[in-house]
Amino acid sequence: MTQTDPLDNRIIRFYQVSKHFGDSWALHDLSFDVETNEFLFITGPSGAGKSTLIKLLYMGERMSSGYAIVDGMNLTRMHRRQIPVLRRKIGVIFQDFKLIAHLNVFRNVALVMEAAGFKSRTEIRRRVEDLLELVGLADQAKAYPPTLSGGEKQRAAVARAMVGKPRIILADEPTASLDPDAAERVLRLLCAAHARGATVLITTHDRELISRFDTRVIRLQGGRQVADAAGNAGGECP
Amino acid sequence: MMDMFRRAAADFVRHRFLHGTCFLTVSLAVFIVSAFGLFLVNAGALMDAWQQGVRITAYLKSDISGQQALALADELEQKPEVASVSHVSGEEGLQWLKEQIGGQTDLLADLSENPLPDALEIRPEQGLSGADAFDALAKAVAARAEVADVEYGRNWLHRFYGVYNLFRMTAAVMAALVIVAIMFIGANTFRLILYSRQEEIEITRIIGADEEFVKYPLYLESMLLGFCGAVAGLALLYAAFLSVMPQVSPGGLLPVFQIRFLSLGWIFMILMASMFVGWVGCWFTVRRFLRI
């Protein structure tokens, strides 16, 4: 495990990272750095490699070649026992929510803390209730995911991603299956997470959404990085 | 630990249909294996009971006095392979023969003198097993100067042990095959449960759960399933045993031999084996899920 240089503000470092599945290249020679507490978009058409990039970041897949460091942890040679340690530093939000259907909203969110080894029920309850309040689901704590709307599910997923106070939040097409109002609410929550100090990385193919944020955008196409444009707002949420 | 039990119990209730199916499979598997075990245990005990009836008769030379015969009996009784030795005089032997032939005592009427020599009836120790052990004991007795001849049904004994050993070997091979088949069925049923929960396991891992957090409740569940299934299978077998026993117990098909249920040792072994099979099935599947 490599420790981050305290003077080095880069929380994510990718150097010539590639990923292939058999003969097919999903990502090719990707190199970029992300500063701590940055807010950025990864964009590109379907099949550009956005979701694969997210998977590499939380070690859902291992890279085929290259070098990557996430919050001081070297992904290149990471032992599988280290993976949970990495994942506790990252909150992940998916397009299809990935909530556990038979657990209510409270339990879905609390599971993160239980998995991280929190023993105090009081502490878990307090943090989960705070988060549910923040995402506007306090009155839905006992509801089960199948009874929620798409927007509510995604807000529950955001609460789950934030409850462990992660250093990084990865959102893979978080608004793709939501109506504009619900999408707006989810984005505001991601901005709230950013305001609390998290580095937020969002993948989307929605240009209209990106245009509303004057922030850094990395563009992928066919698995290659074709652009990396810094925003004028310096990574701030609107 | 308590949290792990709580999660395992909650999963049990949540996935009750799959667990129910798995429980039934394990119960039936345990029932079949235990029924086989019950048969083996009782067949073995029946063989042992027959074996205990084997006696070695040492016919003494005609010039051996009663005193010498008793001294030899005492000496033989000291051997560890010998349980007891009784002296049968020629007169007692003739009397016994007359009783055996019943109404045809005329056959012996023409005898001018008793042709039967004194004999020693040797009852081997219960632990003595196998035709070779009986051969060795008979040979040692026959080597004594006082002994004219030894009779112990050598051919019958060898045939008996031949059949017994064949039976034991066949039973062991069959039991092994049944156990392996049942391990596969059990393990695959546990796999089904885990496959149905693949997504849930994946999500739990993505949110930062370590392998122990995912694995241990699953191990616990699979062992609990193995245990409960085994208890039900054994209970079913006991019910079957109680209903069949009156037909085969003394007064029934086997007049002397008392059929017994599995000992506590066997029951414990079956419970442990069932839990182990559950764990193995779970372990193999979980190992596959946890690879990335």
Short mmCIF file of C-alpha atoms in Angstrom, two decimals:
data_model
loop_
_atom_site.label_atom_id
_atom_site.label_comp_id
_atom_site.label_asym_id
_atom_site.label_seq_id
_atom_site.Cartn_x
_atom_site.Cartn_y
_atom_site.Cartn_z
CA MET A 1 0.00 0.00 0.00
CA THR A 2 1.37 3.38 -0.93
CA GLN A 3 0.81 6.25 1.45
CA THR A 4 -0.27 9.58 -0.01
CA ASP A 5 2.25 12.37 0.23
CA PRO A 6 0.60 14.92 2.58
CA LEU A 7 1.60 17.69 0.18
CA ASP A 8 0.12 15.80 -2.75
CA ASN A 9 -3.53 16.69 -3.05
CA ARG A 10 -4.32 14.06 -5.67
CA ILE A 11 -6.80 11.52 -4.33
CA ILE A 12 -7.03 9.54 -7.59
CA ARG A 13 -4.06 8.91 -9.88
CA PHE A 14 -4.42 6.92 -13.08
CA TYR A 15 -1.40 6.29 -15.28
CA GLN A 16 -1.74 4.43 -18.59
CA VAL A 17 -4.53 2.27 -17.21
CA SER A 18 -6.05 -0.26 -19.59
CA LYS A 19 -8.71 -2.87 -19.21
CA HIS A 20 -9.63 -5.57 -21.67
CA PHE A 21 -12.15 -8.37 -21.58
CA GLY A 22 -10.73 -11.10 -23.78
CA ASP A 23 -9.83 -9.48 -27.08
CA SER A 24 -12.03 -6.46 -26.50
CA TRP A 25 -10.48 -3.30 -24.99
CA ALA A 26 -12.84 -1.47 -22.63
CA LEU A 27 -10.30 1.16 -21.59
CA HIS A 28 -7.03 2.05 -23.26
CA ASP A 29 -4.13 4.02 -21.76
CA LEU A 30 -6.16 6.18 -19.45
CA SER A 31 -4.15 8.78 -17.52
CA PHE A 32 -5.61 11.46 -15.26
CA ASP A 33 -5.45 12.75 -11.71
CA VAL A 34 -8.28 13.92 -9.48
CA GLU A 35 -7.71 16.42 -6.69
CA THR A 36 -9.20 15.92 -3.26
CA ASN A 37 -12.71 17.41 -3.04
CA GLU A 38 -12.95 17.85 -6.80
CA PHE A 39 -16.32 17.55 -8.51
CA LEU A 40 -16.07 16.16 -12.03
CA PHE A 41 -17.91 14.40 -14.75
CA ILE A 42 -16.82 11.46 -16.87
CA THR A 43 -18.77 11.54 -20.08
CA GLY A 44 -18.99 9.76 -23.39
CA PRO A 45 -21.41 7.70 -25.43
CA SER A 46 -22.63 4.26 -24.43
CA GLY A 47 -19.78 1.77 -24.56
CA ALA A 48 -17.15 4.47 -24.01
CA GLY A 49 -15.92 2.72 -20.85
CA LYS A 50 -17.46 4.97 -18.18
CA SER A 51 -18.90 2.16 -16.08
CA THR A 52 -15.72 0.10 -16.46
CA LEU A 53 -13.75 3.07 -15.13
CA ILE A 54 -16.04 3.25 -12.09
CA LYS A 55 -15.58 -0.49 -11.54
CA LEU A 56 -11.81 -0.15 -11.68
CA LEU A 57 -11.97 2.62 -9.09
CA TYR A 58 -13.84 0.52 -6.51
CA MET A 59 -12.04 -2.67 -7.58
CA GLY A 60 -15.14 -4.29 -9.00
CA GLU A 61 -12.71 -5.26 -11.76
CA ARG A 62 -8.95 -5.43 -11.80
CA MET A 63 -7.12 -3.34 -14.39
CA SER A 64 -5.26 -5.25 -17.09
CA SER A 65 -2.27 -2.91 -17.13
CA GLY A 66 -1.19 0.50 -15.90
CA TYR A 67 -0.85 2.05 -12.51
CA ALA A 68 -3.52 3.51 -10.23
CA ILE A 69 -3.66 4.92 -6.75
CA VAL A 70 -6.90 5.74 -4.95
CA ASP A 71 -6.63 7.59 -1.65
CA GLY A 72 -3.16 6.25 -1.05
CA MET A 73 -3.97 2.66 -1.97
CA ASN A 74 -2.21 1.09 -4.92
CA LEU A 75 -4.84 -0.72 -7.00
CA THR A 76 -2.27 -2.36 -9.24
CA ARG A 77 -1.17 -4.97 -6.73
CA MET A 78 -3.94 -4.80 -4.18
CA HIS A 79 -4.56 -7.97 -2.18
CA ARG A 80 -8.21 -8.96 -2.09
CA ARG A 81 -8.25 -8.56 1.70
CA GLN A 82 -7.46 -4.86 1.18
CA ILE A 83 -10.40 -4.32 -1.15
CA PRO A 84 -13.00 -3.78 1.62
CA VAL A 85 -10.69 -1.17 3.17
CA LEU A 86 -10.65 0.68 -0.18
CA ARG A 87 -14.41 0.35 -0.61
CA ARG A 88 -15.09 1.88 2.79
CA LYS A 89 -13.39 5.01 1.52
CA ILE A 90 -15.72 5.11 -1.48
CA GLY A 91 -19.48 5.50 -1.75
CA VAL A 92 -20.91 4.13 -4.99
CA ILE A 93 -24.23 5.09 -6.60
CA PHE A 94 -25.59 3.09 -9.54
CA GLN A 95 -28.11 3.82 -12.25
CA ASP A 96 -30.13 0.78 -11.15
CA PHE A 97 -29.81 1.79 -7.45
CA LYS A 98 -28.66 -1.67 -6.26
CA LEU A 99 -30.69 -1.54 -3.08
CA ILE A 100 -31.36 -4.84 -1.33
CA ALA A 101 -35.05 -5.44 -1.91
CA HIS A 102 -35.82 -7.28 1.30
CA LEU A 103 -34.23 -4.69 3.58
CA ASN A 104 -36.07 -1.49 4.36
CA VAL A 105 -34.49 1.88 3.59
CA PHE A 106 -33.08 2.26 7.09
CA ARG A 107 -31.48 -1.22 7.00
CA ASN A 108 -30.09 -0.67 3.49
CA VAL A 109 -28.29 2.44 4.69
CA ALA A 110 -27.30 1.00 8.07
CA LEU A 111 -25.76 -2.04 6.39
CA VAL A 112 -22.80 0.08 5.28
CA MET A 113 -21.95 0.91 8.88
CA GLU A 114 -22.52 -2.65 10.05
CA ALA A 115 -20.24 -3.91 7.28
CA ALA A 116 -17.62 -1.36 8.32
CA GLY A 117 -17.67 -2.85 11.82
CA PHE A 118 -19.66 -0.21 13.72
CA LYS A 119 -21.00 -1.86 16.87
CA SER A 120 -22.91 0.96 18.52
CA ARG A 121 -26.59 0.70 17.54
CA THR A 122 -27.13 4.23 18.85
CA GLU A 123 -24.38 5.62 16.64
CA ILE A 124 -25.71 3.74 13.61
CA ARG A 125 -29.24 4.93 14.24
CA ARG A 126 -28.16 8.52 14.73
CA ARG A 127 -26.10 8.64 11.53
CA VAL A 128 -28.65 6.84 9.38
CA GLU A 129 -31.49 9.02 10.62
CA ASP A 130 -29.44 12.15 9.93
CA LEU A 131 -28.74 11.00 6.40
CA LEU A 132 -32.34 10.01 5.73
CA GLU A 133 -33.37 13.45 6.95
CA LEU A 134 -30.87 15.04 4.56
CA VAL A 135 -32.11 13.08 1.55
CA GLY A 136 -35.76 13.62 2.50
CA LEU A 137 -36.58 10.02 3.27
CA ALA A 138 -37.00 10.22 7.05
CA ASP A 139 -40.64 9.24 6.78
CA GLN A 140 -39.82 6.38 4.40
CA ALA A 141 -37.23 4.73 6.68
CA LYS A 142 -39.35 1.63 7.10
CA ALA A 143 -40.39 1.38 3.46
CA TYR A 144 -38.97 -1.36 1.25
CA PRO A 145 -37.26 -0.47 -2.05
CA PRO A 146 -39.91 -2.04 -4.31
CA THR A 147 -42.50 0.37 -2.88
CA LEU A 148 -40.40 3.49 -3.61
CA SER A 149 -40.32 5.66 -6.73
CA GLY A 150 -37.14 5.82 -8.85
CA GLY A 151 -36.17 9.16 -7.33
CA GLU A 152 -36.70 7.89 -3.78
CA LYS A 153 -34.65 4.80 -4.50
CA GLN A 154 -31.80 6.89 -5.82
CA ARG A 155 -31.96 9.21 -2.82
CA ALA A 156 -31.78 6.14 -0.57
CA ALA A 157 -28.75 5.03 -2.60
CA VAL A 158 -27.17 8.45 -2.10
CA ALA A 159 -27.79 8.19 1.65
CA ARG A 160 -26.18 4.77 1.61
CA ALA A 161 -23.19 6.14 -0.30
CA MET A 162 -22.76 9.00 2.17
CA VAL A 163 -23.38 7.30 5.50
CA GLY A 164 -19.87 5.90 5.83
CA LYS A 165 -18.45 9.44 5.37
CA PRO A 166 -16.46 8.32 2.34
CA ARG A 167 -13.61 10.37 0.88
CA ILE A 168 -14.83 9.65 -2.66
CA ILE A 169 -18.31 9.28 -4.15
CA LEU A 170 -18.64 7.52 -7.49
CA ALA A 171 -21.99 7.93 -9.24
CA ASP A 172 -22.52 5.81 -12.33
CA GLU A 173 -25.27 7.44 -14.42
CA PRO A 174 -27.16 8.41 -11.25
CA THR A 175 -29.87 10.39 -13.03
CA ALA A 176 -30.29 8.30 -16.17
CA SER A 177 -33.49 6.61 -15.07
CA LEU A 178 -35.00 9.56 -13.22
CA ASP A 179 -37.43 12.31 -14.21
CA PRO A 180 -35.99 15.88 -14.25
CA ASP A 181 -37.21 16.81 -10.77
CA ALA A 182 -35.90 13.65 -9.18
CA ALA A 183 -32.62 14.03 -11.08
CA GLU A 184 -32.28 17.61 -9.87
CA ARG A 185 -32.80 16.50 -6.26
CA VAL A 186 -30.18 13.75 -6.55
CA LEU A 187 -27.67 16.16 -8.04
CA ARG A 188 -28.25 18.62 -5.21
CA LEU A 189 -27.52 15.80 -2.77
CA LEU A 190 -24.29 14.98 -4.58
CA CYS A 191 -23.38 18.65 -4.30
CA ALA A 192 -24.15 18.45 -0.57
CA ALA A 193 -21.77 15.49 -0.29
CA HIS A 194 -19.16 17.54 -2.15
CA ALA A 195 -19.75 20.44 0.22
CA ARG A 196 -19.07 18.08 3.11
CA GLY A 197 -15.63 17.38 1.68
CA ALA A 198 -16.13 14.36 -0.58
CA THR A 199 -14.54 14.06 -4.01
CA VAL A 200 -17.43 13.42 -6.40
CA LEU A 201 -17.02 11.69 -9.75
CA ILE A 202 -20.15 11.33 -11.87
CA THR A 203 -20.45 9.42 -15.13
CA THR A 204 -23.13 10.58 -17.50
CA HIS A 205 -23.87 10.82 -21.19
CA ASP A 206 -26.32 13.68 -20.57
CA ARG A 207 -24.74 16.81 -22.09
CA GLU A 208 -27.52 19.06 -20.82
CA LEU A 209 -26.76 17.97 -17.28
CA ILE A 210 -23.05 18.66 -17.70
CA SER A 211 -23.72 22.06 -19.21
CA ARG A 212 -25.43 23.14 -15.99
CA PHE A 213 -22.21 22.61 -14.05
CA ASP A 214 -19.20 24.60 -15.00
CA THR A 215 -16.82 21.95 -13.78
CA ARG A 216 -14.15 19.55 -15.04
CA VAL A 217 -15.23 16.99 -17.63
CA ILE A 218 -13.24 13.99 -18.83
CA ARG A 219 -14.52 12.64 -22.10
CA LEU A 220 -14.10 9.01 -23.14
CA GLN A 221 -14.73 7.47 -26.52
CA GLY A 222 -14.16 3.85 -27.48
CA GLY A 223 -12.29 3.31 -24.23
CA ARG A 224 -9.85 6.17 -24.87
CA GLN A 225 -9.62 9.51 -23.13
CA VAL A 226 -10.34 12.12 -25.80
CA ALA A 227 -10.67 15.27 -23.69
CA ASP A 228 -10.05 16.57 -20.17
CA ALA A 229 -11.51 20.04 -19.81
CA ALA A 230 -11.29 22.01 -16.59
CA GLY A 231 -14.38 24.03 -15.69
CA ASN A 232 -14.40 27.69 -14.92
CA ALA A 233 -16.00 27.21 -11.55
CA GLY A 234 -13.04 25.21 -10.39
CA GLY A 235 -15.04 22.12 -9.58
CA GLU A 236 -17.74 23.91 -7.59
CA CYS A 237 -21.33 22.86 -7.62
CA PRO A 238 -23.68 25.53 -8.91
CA MET B 1 -21.15 -12.95 17.07
CA MET B 2 -24.71 -12.21 18.16
CA ASP B 3 -25.07 -9.95 15.16
CA MET B 4 -24.00 -12.81 12.91
CA PHE B 5 -26.60 -15.12 14.49
CA ARG B 6 -29.23 -12.42 14.11
CA ARG B 7 -28.44 -11.97 10.41
CA ALA B 8 -28.37 -15.73 9.83
CA ALA B 9 -31.75 -16.15 11.54
CA ALA B 10 -33.25 -13.27 9.57
CA ASP B 11 -31.99 -14.80 6.32
CA PHE B 12 -33.51 -18.12 7.30
CA VAL B 13 -36.93 -16.53 7.58
CA ARG B 14 -36.50 -14.33 4.52
CA HIS B 15 -35.52 -17.13 2.17
CA ARG B 16 -37.89 -19.64 3.70
CA PHE B 17 -38.92 -21.31 0.46
CA LEU B 18 -35.37 -22.07 -0.65
CA HIS B 19 -34.31 -22.98 2.84
CA GLY B 20 -37.39 -25.18 3.12
CA THR B 21 -36.45 -26.99 -0.09
CA CYS B 22 -32.89 -27.39 1.11
CA PHE B 23 -34.12 -28.58 4.52
CA LEU B 24 -36.28 -31.26 2.86
CA THR B 25 -33.41 -32.39 0.64
CA VAL B 26 -31.05 -32.68 3.59
CA SER B 27 -33.70 -34.46 5.67
CA LEU B 28 -34.30 -37.05 2.96
CA ALA B 29 -30.58 -37.49 2.35
CA VAL B 30 -29.93 -37.99 6.05
CA PHE B 31 -32.89 -40.37 6.25
CA ILE B 32 -31.45 -42.53 3.44
CA VAL B 33 -27.89 -42.55 4.79
CA SER B 34 -29.05 -43.17 8.36
CA ALA B 35 -31.35 -45.99 7.26
CA PHE B 36 -28.34 -47.52 5.59
CA GLY B 37 -26.31 -47.00 8.77
CA LEU B 38 -29.08 -48.54 10.87
CA PHE B 39 -29.10 -51.61 8.63
CA LEU B 40 -25.30 -51.90 8.81
CA VAL B 41 -25.17 -51.54 12.57
CA ASN B 42 -27.80 -54.20 13.11
CA ALA B 43 -26.38 -56.54 10.47
CA GLY B 44 -22.96 -56.22 12.15
CA ALA B 45 -24.47 -56.92 15.57
CA LEU B 46 -26.30 -59.94 14.15
CA MET B 47 -23.02 -61.26 12.72
CA ASP B 48 -21.34 -60.73 16.09
CA ALA B 49 -24.14 -62.63 17.82
CA TRP B 50 -23.69 -65.59 15.45
CA GLN B 51 -19.93 -65.48 15.93
CA GLN B 52 -20.33 -65.77 19.69
CA GLY B 53 -21.84 -69.22 19.16
CA VAL B 54 -18.53 -70.63 17.84
CA ARG B 55 -16.90 -73.25 20.15
CA ILE B 56 -13.63 -75.15 19.83
CA THR B 57 -13.81 -78.74 21.05
CA ALA B 58 -10.51 -80.36 22.03
CA TYR B 59 -10.80 -84.20 22.20
CA LEU B 60 -8.31 -85.55 24.72
CA LYS B 61 -6.23 -88.68 24.36
CA SER B 62 -7.68 -91.77 26.07
CA ASP B 63 -4.86 -92.04 28.60
CA ILE B 64 -5.47 -88.56 30.01
CA SER B 65 -6.95 -88.66 33.47
CA GLY B 66 -9.73 -86.40 34.70
CA GLN B 67 -7.17 -84.60 36.90
CA GLN B 68 -4.93 -83.88 33.93
CA ALA B 69 -7.90 -82.74 31.84
CA LEU B 70 -8.94 -80.23 34.52
CA ALA B 71 -5.36 -78.96 34.81
CA LEU B 72 -5.23 -78.45 31.05
CA ALA B 73 -8.60 -76.65 31.17
CA ASP B 74 -7.24 -74.27 33.84
CA GLU B 75 -4.13 -73.65 31.78
CA LEU B 76 -6.08 -72.91 28.59
CA GLU B 77 -8.38 -70.57 30.45
CA GLN B 78 -5.38 -68.33 31.20
CA LYS B 79 -4.99 -67.55 27.49
CA PRO B 80 -6.24 -64.06 26.58
CA GLU B 81 -8.16 -65.41 23.55
CA VAL B 82 -10.14 -67.81 25.75
CA ALA B 83 -13.24 -66.78 27.67
CA SER B 84 -13.96 -70.10 29.40
CA VAL B 85 -13.18 -73.82 29.20
CA SER B 86 -15.50 -76.56 30.35
CA HIS B 87 -14.59 -80.20 30.78
CA VAL B 88 -16.97 -82.71 29.18
CA SER B 89 -16.33 -86.31 30.21
CA GLY B 90 -16.90 -89.21 27.79
CA GLU B 91 -20.04 -90.19 29.76
CA GLU B 92 -21.47 -86.67 29.54
CA GLY B 93 -20.68 -86.64 25.85
CA LEU B 94 -22.51 -89.90 25.29
CA GLN B 95 -25.47 -88.70 27.31
CA TRP B 96 -25.61 -85.50 25.24
CA LEU B 97 -25.43 -87.59 22.03
CA LYS B 98 -28.34 -89.73 23.16
CA GLU B 99 -30.40 -86.64 23.84
CA GLN B 100 -29.57 -85.25 20.44
CA ILE B 101 -30.60 -88.34 18.48
CA GLY B 102 -33.80 -88.61 20.50
CA GLY B 103 -35.92 -91.68 19.70
CA GLN B 104 -33.12 -93.44 17.81
CA THR B 105 -31.12 -94.47 20.90
CA ASP B 106 -31.20 -98.08 19.57
CA LEU B 107 -28.33 -97.07 17.32
CA LEU B 108 -26.11 -96.82 20.42
CA ALA B 109 -27.45 -99.92 22.19
CA ASP B 110 -24.86 -102.29 20.71
CA LEU B 111 -21.88 -100.29 22.00
CA SER B 112 -19.97 -102.40 24.51
CA GLU B 113 -18.06 -99.40 25.83
CA ASN B 114 -18.24 -95.60 25.49
CA PRO B 115 -16.22 -94.68 22.39
CA LEU B 116 -16.24 -90.95 23.20
CA PRO B 117 -13.11 -89.49 24.77
CA ASP B 118 -13.10 -86.74 27.36
CA ALA B 119 -13.18 -83.30 25.73
CA LEU B 120 -12.68 -79.64 26.58
CA GLU B 121 -15.19 -77.17 25.20
CA ILE B 122 -13.41 -73.86 24.67
CA ARG B 123 -15.43 -70.66 24.36
CA PRO B 124 -13.31 -67.94 22.69
CA GLU B 125 -13.27 -64.34 23.96
CA GLN B 126 -15.91 -62.06 22.39
CA GLY B 127 -13.24 -59.85 20.86
CA LEU B 128 -11.80 -62.76 18.89
CA SER B 129 -12.78 -62.19 15.30
CA GLY B 130 -11.83 -63.63 11.94
CA ALA B 131 -11.27 -67.18 10.78
CA ASP B 132 -7.49 -66.81 11.09
CA ALA B 133 -7.76 -65.98 14.80
CA PHE B 134 -9.86 -69.11 15.38
CA ASP B 135 -7.38 -71.17 13.32
CA ALA B 136 -4.47 -69.91 15.42
CA LEU B 137 -6.21 -70.70 18.70
CA ALA B 138 -7.25 -74.18 17.49
CA LYS B 139 -3.69 -74.84 16.31
CA ALA B 140 -2.28 -73.84 19.71
CA VAL B 141 -4.73 -76.16 21.47
CA ALA B 142 -4.02 -79.04 19.05
CA ALA B 143 -0.28 -78.69 19.70
CA ARG B 144 -0.79 -79.76 23.31
CA ALA B 145 0.36 -83.34 24.03
CA GLU B 146 -2.89 -84.12 25.90
CA VAL B 147 -5.04 -83.30 22.86
CA ALA B 148 -5.85 -85.96 20.27
CA ASP B 149 -7.93 -83.85 17.91
CA VAL B 150 -9.56 -80.43 17.62
CA GLU B 151 -12.91 -79.68 16.03
CA TYR B 152 -14.36 -76.24 15.45
CA GLY B 153 -16.16 -76.33 12.11
CA ARG B 154 -13.23 -74.86 10.24
CA ASN B 155 -14.82 -74.99 6.77
CA TRP B 156 -18.09 -73.51 8.01
CA LEU B 157 -16.24 -70.75 9.85
CA HIS B 158 -14.16 -69.82 6.80
CA ARG B 159 -17.26 -69.70 4.62
CA PHE B 160 -19.06 -67.60 7.23
CA TYR B 161 -16.25 -65.08 7.42
CA GLY B 162 -15.93 -64.99 3.64
CA VAL B 163 -19.57 -63.98 3.33
CA TYR B 164 -19.29 -61.59 6.28
CA ASN B 165 -16.24 -59.80 4.85
CA LEU B 166 -17.81 -59.58 1.39
CA PHE B 167 -20.92 -58.12 2.95
CA ARG B 168 -18.92 -55.60 4.96
CA MET B 169 -16.88 -54.51 1.97
CA THR B 170 -19.96 -54.17 -0.25
CA ALA B 171 -21.71 -52.21 2.47
CA ALA B 172 -18.75 -49.88 2.92
CA VAL B 173 -18.48 -49.20 -0.83
CA MET B 174 -22.23 -48.62 -1.11
CA ALA B 175 -22.26 -46.36 1.93
CA ALA B 176 -19.37 -44.35 0.50
CA LEU B 177 -21.17 -43.99 -2.84
CA VAL B 178 -24.40 -42.92 -1.17
CA ILE B 179 -22.56 -40.41 1.02
CA VAL B 180 -20.73 -38.91 -1.97
CA ALA B 181 -23.98 -38.67 -3.95
CA ILE B 182 -25.69 -37.00 -1.02
CA MET B 183 -22.79 -34.59 -0.54
CA PHE B 184 -23.23 -33.51 -4.15
CA ILE B 185 -26.98 -33.09 -3.78
CA GLY B 186 -26.60 -31.22 -0.49
CA ALA B 187 -23.80 -29.01 -1.76
CA ASN B 188 -25.71 -28.16 -4.93
CA THR B 189 -28.83 -27.29 -2.98
CA PHE B 190 -26.79 -24.87 -0.87
CA ARG B 191 -25.37 -23.50 -4.08
CA LEU B 192 -28.88 -22.76 -5.33
CA ILE B 193 -29.55 -20.73 -2.21
CA LEU B 194 -26.39 -18.73 -2.70
CA TYR B 195 -27.00 -18.17 -6.41
CA SER B 196 -30.39 -16.71 -5.58
CA ARG B 197 -28.59 -14.25 -3.33
CA GLN B 198 -25.75 -13.44 -5.66
CA GLU B 199 -26.81 -9.83 -6.17
CA GLU B 200 -27.31 -9.21 -2.47
CA ILE B 201 -23.85 -10.60 -1.73
CA GLU B 202 -22.36 -8.46 -4.48
CA ILE B 203 -24.02 -5.29 -3.14
CA THR B 204 -22.87 -6.08 0.40
CA ARG B 205 -19.31 -6.39 -0.86
CA ILE B 206 -19.47 -3.17 -2.89
CA ILE B 207 -20.46 -1.20 0.18
CA GLY B 208 -17.30 -2.36 1.95
CA ALA B 209 -18.15 -5.60 3.71
CA ASP B 210 -15.14 -7.82 4.19
CA GLU B 211 -15.17 -11.51 3.37
CA GLU B 212 -15.90 -12.54 6.95
CA PHE B 213 -18.96 -10.29 7.13
CA VAL B 214 -20.35 -12.00 4.01
CA LYS B 215 -19.13 -15.53 4.65
CA TYR B 216 -19.73 -16.27 8.29
CA PRO B 217 -23.53 -15.82 8.41
CA LEU B 218 -23.75 -17.96 5.25
CA TYR B 219 -21.58 -20.67 6.83
CA LEU B 220 -23.70 -20.50 9.94
CA GLU B 221 -26.90 -20.78 7.92
CA SER B 222 -25.65 -23.74 5.92
CA MET B 223 -24.52 -25.54 9.06
CA LEU B 224 -27.83 -24.78 10.76
CA LEU B 225 -29.64 -26.14 7.73
CA GLY B 226 -27.47 -29.25 7.83
CA PHE B 227 -28.19 -29.67 11.54
CA CYS B 228 -31.96 -29.12 11.30
CA GLY B 229 -32.21 -31.34 8.22
CA ALA B 230 -30.31 -34.09 10.02
CA VAL B 231 -32.50 -33.84 13.11
CA ALA B 232 -35.62 -34.13 10.93
CA GLY B 233 -34.14 -37.02 8.91
CA LEU B 234 -33.22 -38.90 12.09
CA ALA B 235 -36.64 -38.22 13.61
CA LEU B 236 -38.25 -39.62 10.47
CA LEU B 237 -36.03 -42.70 10.65
CA TYR B 238 -36.87 -43.19 14.33
CA ALA B 239 -40.58 -43.02 13.54
CA ALA B 240 -40.07 -45.60 10.78
CA PHE B 241 -37.99 -47.72 13.16
CA LEU B 242 -40.72 -47.68 15.82
CA SER B 243 -43.34 -48.73 13.30
CA VAL B 244 -41.25 -51.55 11.76
CA MET B 245 -39.57 -52.88 14.92
CA PRO B 246 -42.52 -54.94 16.24
CA GLN B 247 -42.43 -57.04 13.03
CA VAL B 248 -38.72 -57.92 13.25
CA SER B 249 -38.01 -57.98 16.99
CA PRO B 250 -38.16 -61.07 19.26
CA GLY B 251 -41.33 -62.92 18.43
CA GLY B 252 -41.20 -61.53 14.90
CA LEU B 253 -38.82 -62.30 12.00
CA LEU B 254 -35.74 -62.63 14.20
CA PRO B 255 -36.62 -64.72 17.23
CA VAL B 256 -33.55 -64.00 19.40
CA PHE B 257 -31.84 -60.94 18.03
CA GLN B 258 -32.93 -57.54 19.37
CA ILE B 259 -32.96 -54.81 16.71
CA ARG B 260 -31.47 -51.56 18.05
CA PHE B 261 -31.69 -47.94 16.89
CA LEU B 262 -28.51 -45.98 16.12
CA SER B 263 -26.32 -45.28 19.12
CA LEU B 264 -25.74 -41.75 20.41
CA GLY B 265 -22.28 -41.89 18.84
CA TRP B 266 -23.77 -42.62 15.41
CA ILE B 267 -26.40 -39.88 15.84
CA PHE B 268 -23.72 -37.38 16.81
CA MET B 269 -21.61 -38.42 13.81
CA ILE B 270 -24.56 -38.02 11.41
CA LEU B 271 -25.37 -34.57 12.80
CA MET B 272 -21.76 -33.48 12.45
CA ALA B 273 -21.49 -34.96 8.93
CA SER B 274 -24.65 -33.18 7.82
CA MET B 275 -23.38 -29.85 9.16
CA PHE B 276 -20.07 -30.50 7.45
CA VAL B 277 -21.74 -31.22 4.10
CA GLY B 278 -23.70 -27.97 4.44
CA TRP B 279 -20.56 -26.06 5.18
CA VAL B 280 -18.61 -27.64 2.30
CA GLY B 281 -21.38 -26.80 -0.20
CA CYS B 282 -21.47 -23.24 1.08
CA TRP B 283 -17.69 -22.91 1.16
CA PHE B 284 -17.25 -23.95 -2.47
CA THR B 285 -19.91 -21.54 -3.70
CA VAL B 286 -18.87 -18.62 -1.52
CA ARG B 287 -15.28 -19.07 -2.68
CA ARG B 288 -16.44 -18.61 -6.26
CA PHE B 289 -18.52 -15.54 -5.41
CA LEU B 290 -15.72 -13.84 -3.56
CA ARG B 291 -13.26 -13.99 -6.42
CA ILE B 292 -12.82 -10.81 -8.42
#
